[in-house]
GROMACS .gro file of C-alpha atoms in nm:
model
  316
    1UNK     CA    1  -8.797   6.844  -7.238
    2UNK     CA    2  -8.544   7.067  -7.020
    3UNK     CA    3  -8.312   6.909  -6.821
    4UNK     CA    4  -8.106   7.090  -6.579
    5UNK     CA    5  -7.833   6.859  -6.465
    6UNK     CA    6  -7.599   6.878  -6.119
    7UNK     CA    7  -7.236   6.774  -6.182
    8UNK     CA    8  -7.104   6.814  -5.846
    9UNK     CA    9  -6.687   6.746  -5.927
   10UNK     CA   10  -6.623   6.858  -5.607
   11UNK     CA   11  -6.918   6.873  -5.372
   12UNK     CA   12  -7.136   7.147  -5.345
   13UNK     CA   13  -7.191   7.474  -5.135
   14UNK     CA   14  -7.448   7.779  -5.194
   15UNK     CA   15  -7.217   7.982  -5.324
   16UNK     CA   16  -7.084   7.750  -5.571
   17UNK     CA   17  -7.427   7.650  -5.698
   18UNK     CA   18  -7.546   8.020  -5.794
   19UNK     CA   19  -7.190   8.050  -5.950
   20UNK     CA   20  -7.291   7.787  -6.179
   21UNK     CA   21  -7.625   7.879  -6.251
   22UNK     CA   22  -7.506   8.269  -6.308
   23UNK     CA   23  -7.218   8.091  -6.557
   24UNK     CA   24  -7.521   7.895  -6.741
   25UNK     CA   25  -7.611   8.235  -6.861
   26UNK     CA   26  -7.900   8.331  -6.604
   27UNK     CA   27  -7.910   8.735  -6.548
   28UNK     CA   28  -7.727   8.821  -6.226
   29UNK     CA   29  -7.932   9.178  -6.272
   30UNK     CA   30  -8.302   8.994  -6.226
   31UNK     CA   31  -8.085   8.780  -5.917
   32UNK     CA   32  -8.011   9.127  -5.765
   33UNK     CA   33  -8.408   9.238  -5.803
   34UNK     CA   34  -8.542   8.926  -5.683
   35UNK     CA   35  -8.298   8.929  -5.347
   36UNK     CA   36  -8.387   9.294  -5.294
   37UNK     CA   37  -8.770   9.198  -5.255
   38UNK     CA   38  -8.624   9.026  -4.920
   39UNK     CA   39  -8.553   9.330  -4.753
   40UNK     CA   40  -8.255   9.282  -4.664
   41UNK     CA   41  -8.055   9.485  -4.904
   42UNK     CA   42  -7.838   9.685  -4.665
   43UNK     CA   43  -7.685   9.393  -4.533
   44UNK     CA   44  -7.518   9.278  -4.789
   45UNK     CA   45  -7.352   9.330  -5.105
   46UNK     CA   46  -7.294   9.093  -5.402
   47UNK     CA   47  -6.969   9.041  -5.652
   48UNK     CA   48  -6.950   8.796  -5.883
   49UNK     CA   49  -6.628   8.786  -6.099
   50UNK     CA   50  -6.453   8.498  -6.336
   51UNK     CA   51  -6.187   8.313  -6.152
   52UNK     CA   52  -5.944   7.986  -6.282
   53UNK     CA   53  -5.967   7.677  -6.141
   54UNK     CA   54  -5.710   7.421  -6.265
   55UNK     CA   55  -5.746   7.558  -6.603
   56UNK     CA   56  -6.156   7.579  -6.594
   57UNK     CA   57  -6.264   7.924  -6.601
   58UNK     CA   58  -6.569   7.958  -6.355
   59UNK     CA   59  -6.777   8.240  -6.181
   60UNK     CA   60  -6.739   8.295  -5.860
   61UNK     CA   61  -6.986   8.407  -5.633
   62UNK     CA   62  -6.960   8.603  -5.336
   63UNK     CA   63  -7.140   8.791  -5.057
   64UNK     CA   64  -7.018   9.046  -4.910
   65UNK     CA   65  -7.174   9.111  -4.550
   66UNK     CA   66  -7.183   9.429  -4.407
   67UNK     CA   67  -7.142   9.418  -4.008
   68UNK     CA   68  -7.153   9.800  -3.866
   69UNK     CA   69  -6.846   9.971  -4.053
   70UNK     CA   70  -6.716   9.627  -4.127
   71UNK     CA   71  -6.767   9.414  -4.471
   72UNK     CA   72  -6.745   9.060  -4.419
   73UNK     CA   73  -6.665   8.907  -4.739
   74UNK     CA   74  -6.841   8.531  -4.740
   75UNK     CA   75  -6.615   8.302  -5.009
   76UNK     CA   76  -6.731   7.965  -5.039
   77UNK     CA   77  -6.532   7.649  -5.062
   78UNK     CA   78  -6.473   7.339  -4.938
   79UNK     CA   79  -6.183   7.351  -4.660
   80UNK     CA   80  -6.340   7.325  -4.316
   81UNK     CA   81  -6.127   7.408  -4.095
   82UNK     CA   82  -6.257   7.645  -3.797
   83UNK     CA   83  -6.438   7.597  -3.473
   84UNK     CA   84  -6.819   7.596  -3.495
   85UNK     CA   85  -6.822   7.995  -3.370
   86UNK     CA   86  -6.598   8.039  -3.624
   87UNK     CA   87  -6.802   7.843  -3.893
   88UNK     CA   88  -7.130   7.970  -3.774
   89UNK     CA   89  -7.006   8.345  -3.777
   90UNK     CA   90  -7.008   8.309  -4.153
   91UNK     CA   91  -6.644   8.190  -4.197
   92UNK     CA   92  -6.723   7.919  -4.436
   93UNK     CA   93  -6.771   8.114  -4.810
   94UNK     CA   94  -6.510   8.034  -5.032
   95UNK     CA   95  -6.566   8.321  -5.303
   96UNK     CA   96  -6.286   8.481  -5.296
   97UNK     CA   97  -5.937   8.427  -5.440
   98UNK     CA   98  -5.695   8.695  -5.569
   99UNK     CA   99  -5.687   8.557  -5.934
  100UNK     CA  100  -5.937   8.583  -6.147
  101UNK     CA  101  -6.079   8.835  -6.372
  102UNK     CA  102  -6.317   9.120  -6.257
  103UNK     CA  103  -6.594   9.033  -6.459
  104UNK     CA  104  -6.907   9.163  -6.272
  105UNK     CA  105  -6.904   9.355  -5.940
  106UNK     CA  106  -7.309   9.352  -5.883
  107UNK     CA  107  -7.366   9.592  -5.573
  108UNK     CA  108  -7.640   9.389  -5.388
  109UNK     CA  109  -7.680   9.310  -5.045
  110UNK     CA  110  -7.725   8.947  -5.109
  111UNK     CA  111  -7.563   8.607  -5.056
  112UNK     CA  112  -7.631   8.299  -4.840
  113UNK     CA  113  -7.443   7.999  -4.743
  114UNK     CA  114  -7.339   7.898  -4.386
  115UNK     CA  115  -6.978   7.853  -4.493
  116UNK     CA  116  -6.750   8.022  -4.233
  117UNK     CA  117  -6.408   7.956  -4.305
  118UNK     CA  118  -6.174   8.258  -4.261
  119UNK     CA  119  -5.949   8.240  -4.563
  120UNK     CA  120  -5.787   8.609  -4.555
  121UNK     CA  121  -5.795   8.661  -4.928
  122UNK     CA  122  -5.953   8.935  -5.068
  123UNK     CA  123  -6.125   9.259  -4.894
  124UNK     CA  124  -6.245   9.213  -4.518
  125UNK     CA  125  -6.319   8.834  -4.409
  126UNK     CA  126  -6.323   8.545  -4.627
  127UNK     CA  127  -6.585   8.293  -4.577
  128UNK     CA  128  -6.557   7.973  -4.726
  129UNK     CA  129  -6.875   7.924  -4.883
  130UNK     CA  130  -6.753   7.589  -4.924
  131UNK     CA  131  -6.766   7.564  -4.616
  132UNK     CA  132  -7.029   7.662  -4.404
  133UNK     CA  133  -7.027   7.592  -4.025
  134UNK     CA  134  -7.102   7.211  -3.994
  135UNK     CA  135  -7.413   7.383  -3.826
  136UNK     CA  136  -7.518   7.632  -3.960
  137UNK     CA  137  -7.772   7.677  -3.645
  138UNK     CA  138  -7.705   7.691  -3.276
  139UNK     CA  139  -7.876   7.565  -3.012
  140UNK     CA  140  -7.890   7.944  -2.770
  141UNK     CA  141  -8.187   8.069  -2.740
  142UNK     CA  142  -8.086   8.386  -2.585
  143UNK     CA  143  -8.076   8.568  -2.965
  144UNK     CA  144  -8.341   8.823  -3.084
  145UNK     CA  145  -8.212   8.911  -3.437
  146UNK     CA  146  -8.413   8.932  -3.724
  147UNK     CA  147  -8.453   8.622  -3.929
  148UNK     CA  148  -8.266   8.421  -3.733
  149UNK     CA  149  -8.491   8.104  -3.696
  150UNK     CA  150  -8.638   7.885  -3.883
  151UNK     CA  151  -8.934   8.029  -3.819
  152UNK     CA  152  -8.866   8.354  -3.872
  153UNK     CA  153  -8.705   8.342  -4.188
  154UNK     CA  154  -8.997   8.100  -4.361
  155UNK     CA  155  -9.232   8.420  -4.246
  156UNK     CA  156  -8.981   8.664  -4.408
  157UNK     CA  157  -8.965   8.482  -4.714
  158UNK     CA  158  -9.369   8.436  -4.700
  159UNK     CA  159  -9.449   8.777  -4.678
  160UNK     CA  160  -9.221   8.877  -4.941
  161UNK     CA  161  -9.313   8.984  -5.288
  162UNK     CA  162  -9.153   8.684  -5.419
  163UNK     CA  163  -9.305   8.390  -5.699
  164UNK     CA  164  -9.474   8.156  -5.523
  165UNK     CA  165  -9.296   7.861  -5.689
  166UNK     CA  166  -8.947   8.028  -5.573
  167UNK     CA  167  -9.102   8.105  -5.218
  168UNK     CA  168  -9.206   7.674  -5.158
  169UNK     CA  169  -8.874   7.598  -5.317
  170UNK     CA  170  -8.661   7.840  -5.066
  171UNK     CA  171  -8.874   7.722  -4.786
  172UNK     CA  172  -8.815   7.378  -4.842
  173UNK     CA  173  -8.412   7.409  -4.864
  174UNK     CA  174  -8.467   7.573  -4.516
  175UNK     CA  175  -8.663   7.306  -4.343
  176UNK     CA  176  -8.442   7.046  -4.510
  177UNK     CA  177  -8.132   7.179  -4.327
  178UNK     CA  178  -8.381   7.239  -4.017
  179UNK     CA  179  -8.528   6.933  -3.987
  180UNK     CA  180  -8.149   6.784  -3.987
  181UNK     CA  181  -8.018   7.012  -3.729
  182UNK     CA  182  -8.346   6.980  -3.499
  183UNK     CA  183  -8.289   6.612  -3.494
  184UNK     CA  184  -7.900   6.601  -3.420
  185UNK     CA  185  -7.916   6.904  -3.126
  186UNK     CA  186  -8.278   6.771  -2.977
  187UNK     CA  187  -8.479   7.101  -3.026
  188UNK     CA  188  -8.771   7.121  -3.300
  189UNK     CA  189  -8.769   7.235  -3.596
  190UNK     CA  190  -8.954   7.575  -3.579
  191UNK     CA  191  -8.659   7.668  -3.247
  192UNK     CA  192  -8.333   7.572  -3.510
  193UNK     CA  193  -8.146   7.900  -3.501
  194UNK     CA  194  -7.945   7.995  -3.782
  195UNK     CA  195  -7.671   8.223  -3.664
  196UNK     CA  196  -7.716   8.618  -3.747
  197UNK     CA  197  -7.428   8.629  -4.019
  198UNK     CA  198  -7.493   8.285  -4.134
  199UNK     CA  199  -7.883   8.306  -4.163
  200UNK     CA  200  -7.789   8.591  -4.444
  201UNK     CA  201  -7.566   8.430  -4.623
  202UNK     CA  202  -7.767   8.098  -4.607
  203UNK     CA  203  -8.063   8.354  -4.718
  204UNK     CA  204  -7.938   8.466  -5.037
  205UNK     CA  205  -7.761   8.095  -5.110
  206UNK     CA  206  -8.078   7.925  -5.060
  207UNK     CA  207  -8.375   8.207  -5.210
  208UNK     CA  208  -8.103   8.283  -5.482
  209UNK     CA  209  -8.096   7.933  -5.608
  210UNK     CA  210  -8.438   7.924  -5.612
  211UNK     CA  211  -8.500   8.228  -5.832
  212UNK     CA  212  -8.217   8.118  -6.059
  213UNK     CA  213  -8.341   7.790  -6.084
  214UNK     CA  214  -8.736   7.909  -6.152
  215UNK     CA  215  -8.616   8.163  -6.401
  216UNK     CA  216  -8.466   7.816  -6.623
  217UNK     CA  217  -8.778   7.654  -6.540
  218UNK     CA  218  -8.602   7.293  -6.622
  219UNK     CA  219  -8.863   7.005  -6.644
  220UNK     CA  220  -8.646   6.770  -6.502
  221UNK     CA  221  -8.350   6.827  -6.224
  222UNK     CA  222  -8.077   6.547  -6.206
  223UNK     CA  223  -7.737   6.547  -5.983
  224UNK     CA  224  -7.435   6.314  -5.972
  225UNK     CA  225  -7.362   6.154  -5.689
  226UNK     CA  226  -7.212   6.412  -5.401
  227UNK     CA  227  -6.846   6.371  -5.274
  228UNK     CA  228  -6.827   6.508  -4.944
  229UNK     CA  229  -6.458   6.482  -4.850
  230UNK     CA  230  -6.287   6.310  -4.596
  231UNK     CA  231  -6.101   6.347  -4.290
  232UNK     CA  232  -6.230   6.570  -3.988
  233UNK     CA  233  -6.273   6.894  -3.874
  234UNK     CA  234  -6.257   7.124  -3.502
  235UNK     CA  235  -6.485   7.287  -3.389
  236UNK     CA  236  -6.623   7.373  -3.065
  237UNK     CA  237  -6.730   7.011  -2.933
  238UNK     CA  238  -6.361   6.909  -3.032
  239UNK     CA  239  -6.288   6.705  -3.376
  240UNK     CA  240  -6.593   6.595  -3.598
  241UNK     CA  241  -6.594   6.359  -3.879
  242UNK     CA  242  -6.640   6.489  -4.273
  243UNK     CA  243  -6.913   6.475  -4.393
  244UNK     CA  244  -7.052   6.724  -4.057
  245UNK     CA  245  -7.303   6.556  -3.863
  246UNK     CA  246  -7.549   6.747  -4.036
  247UNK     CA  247  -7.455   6.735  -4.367
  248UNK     CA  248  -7.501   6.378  -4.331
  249UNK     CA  249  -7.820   6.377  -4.237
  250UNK     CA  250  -7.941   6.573  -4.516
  251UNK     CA  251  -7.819   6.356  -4.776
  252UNK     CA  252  -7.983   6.059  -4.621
  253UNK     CA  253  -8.080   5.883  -4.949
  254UNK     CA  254  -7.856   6.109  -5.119
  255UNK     CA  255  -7.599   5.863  -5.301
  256UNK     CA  256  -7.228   5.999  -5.193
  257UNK     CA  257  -6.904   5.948  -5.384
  258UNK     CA  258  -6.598   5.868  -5.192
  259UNK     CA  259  -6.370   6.124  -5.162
  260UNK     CA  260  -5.984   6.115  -5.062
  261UNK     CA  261  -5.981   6.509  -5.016
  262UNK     CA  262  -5.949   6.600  -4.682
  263UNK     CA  263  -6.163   6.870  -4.666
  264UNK     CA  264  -6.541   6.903  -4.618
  265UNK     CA  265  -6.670   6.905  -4.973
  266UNK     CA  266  -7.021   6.962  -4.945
  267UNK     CA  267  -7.201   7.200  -4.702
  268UNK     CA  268  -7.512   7.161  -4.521
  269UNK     CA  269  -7.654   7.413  -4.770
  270UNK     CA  270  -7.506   7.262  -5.049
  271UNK     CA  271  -7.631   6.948  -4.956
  272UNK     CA  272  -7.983   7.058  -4.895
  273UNK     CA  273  -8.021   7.231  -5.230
  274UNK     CA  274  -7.902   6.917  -5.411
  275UNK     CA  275  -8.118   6.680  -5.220
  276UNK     CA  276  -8.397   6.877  -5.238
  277UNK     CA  277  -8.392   6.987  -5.628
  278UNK     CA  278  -8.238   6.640  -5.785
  279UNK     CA  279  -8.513   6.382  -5.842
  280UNK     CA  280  -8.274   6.142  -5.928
  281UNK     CA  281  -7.885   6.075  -5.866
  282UNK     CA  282  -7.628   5.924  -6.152
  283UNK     CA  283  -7.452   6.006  -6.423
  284UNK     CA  284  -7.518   6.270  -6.722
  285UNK     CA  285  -7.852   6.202  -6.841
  286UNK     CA  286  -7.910   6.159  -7.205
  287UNK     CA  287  -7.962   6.478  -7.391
  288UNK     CA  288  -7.842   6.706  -7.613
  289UNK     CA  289  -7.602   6.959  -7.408
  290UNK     CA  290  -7.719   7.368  -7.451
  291UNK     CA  291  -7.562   7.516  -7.231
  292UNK     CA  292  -7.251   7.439  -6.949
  293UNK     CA  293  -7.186   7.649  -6.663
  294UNK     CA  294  -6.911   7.635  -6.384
  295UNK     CA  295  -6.921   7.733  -6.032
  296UNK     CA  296  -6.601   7.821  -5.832
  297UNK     CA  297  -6.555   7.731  -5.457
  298UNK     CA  298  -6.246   7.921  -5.299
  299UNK     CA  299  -5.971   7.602  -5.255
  300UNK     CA  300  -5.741   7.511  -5.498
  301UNK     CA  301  -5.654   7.145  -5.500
  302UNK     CA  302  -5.381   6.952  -5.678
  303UNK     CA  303  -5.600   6.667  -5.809
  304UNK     CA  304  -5.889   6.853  -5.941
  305UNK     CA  305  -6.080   7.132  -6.051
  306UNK     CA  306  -6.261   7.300  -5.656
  307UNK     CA  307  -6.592   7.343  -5.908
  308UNK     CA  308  -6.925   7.207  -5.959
  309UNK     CA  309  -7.079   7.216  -6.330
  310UNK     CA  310  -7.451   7.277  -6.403
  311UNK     CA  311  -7.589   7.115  -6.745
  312UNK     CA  312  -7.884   7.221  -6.930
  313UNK     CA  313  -7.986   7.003  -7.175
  314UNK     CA  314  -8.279   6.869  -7.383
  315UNK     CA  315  -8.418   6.508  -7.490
  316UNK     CA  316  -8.726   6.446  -7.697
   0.00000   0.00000   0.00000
């Protein structure tokens, strides 16, 4: 039996996940071809390079979002530390950081995770994927752009060319993080709006986990239990606790590991694809290890390694 095992050292974010998965060995040339069946190839771009955390070498994963004549590059990581217009304009990936080798530079439009936190490193803006908007949605109704709601982007992702089995897993990341952002801003779930920049990133995140993850095809799915930071963070309403008001409600049931980092660890989008892939929460199961793989988030913090580590393993 395959096991594919979450080890989330230090939370979890989109961007972070598909870094591990890609660093399990999974082929970031089928990722590209899957994404591309979206649509949605010219507006983005994809790198993924090797990068050192705290002496863990780790992929990093990174969208690069083109805006007119602009590229907005979308790190992920765990530092929260904008205004929600800020966050939800895609400021929250944490992919990039100047060191690290230059391993793969895969030109595809495609990445997804609501982190918007502007960390000028790299080319163009920085978004922490670590650290998507605390919403990834707003409330305004007032926007027409493609794929923008809920609703719209379950249609997209429908009527795409997609497997089925990666279509109902995608779809069911997005109403996870839907249903929790309906309930906290009063509106239902089909009138959540994800905002432009951060609906593509959270696109790619989300539907690129869920090829990755059907292209293992693990008989089992297990996480650790999710730290999500501490501390708070500004944004728009003024200062909000860590873990985000919606990150918290998507881990309802989710067991979470106390954290002294203040920083928001885990992402709404992190948090949904954890609580919606792991059937159970603890520590490694028993099996024989195969295969390790590390995911980098964008921070660099004194007491550990800013990574989460996927497992794939096997037990009789």
């Amino acid at each position: 039996m395959k096991t594919l095992y979450f080890d989330c050292v230090s939370g979890a974010s989109g961007d972070m996940i598909i870094g591990s998965l890609l660093d399990l060995g999974t082929d970031p040339l089928y990722l590209k071809e899957e994404l591309s069946k979206l649509g949605i190839d010219s507006e983005y771009e994809i790198t993924i390079k090797k990068v050192n955390k705290n002496g863990i070498t780790a992929t990093k994963f990174d969208v690069l979002l083109k805006d007119h004549a602009h590229l907005h590059h979308h790190d992920h990581e765990h530092e929260h530390i904008h205004d929600e217009s800020q966050m939800e304009h895609g400021h929250p990936h944490d992919h990039h950081e100047p060191a690290g080798g230059n391993v793969q530079s895969v030109h595809d439009h495609s990445h997804t995770d609501r982190h918007h936190h502007h960390s000028h490193e790299g080319h163009g803006h920085s978004h922490d994927k670590h650290h998507e908007p605390h919403s990834l949605t707003e409330v305004s109704h007032s926007h027409s752009h493609s794929h923008q709601t809920y609703s719209s982007i379950k249609r997209m992702i429908e009527s795409s060319a997609l497997l089925e089995e990666v279509k109902s897993l995608s779809i069911a990341i997005f109403q996870k993080i839907a249903e929790a952002e309906g309930k906290i801003h009063g509106v239902p779930v089909e009138k959540v709006h994800f905002h432009e920049v951060g609906a593509v990133d959270s696109i790619i995140d989300i539907v690129g986990t869920a090829i990755l993850v059907c292209s293992i095809k693990p008989d089992k799915i297990y996480a650790s239990p999710v730290p999500v930071g501490s501390g708070k963070i500004a944004i728009d309403h003024g200062l909000y606790p860590v873990p985000a008001p919606a990150t918290l409600e998507i881990l309802r049931g989710v067991p979470i590991e106390e954290s002294n980092v203040r920083f928001e660890l885990t992402t709404p989008t992190g948090a949904a694809i954890i609580a919606v892939l792991a059937e159970r929460f603890g520590s490694i199961p028993s099996i024989t290890v195969d295969t390790v793989g590390y995911g980098a988030g964008n921070k660099t913090f004194p007491s550990h390694p800013n990574v989460i580590r996927s497992i794939i393993g096997h037990s009789n």
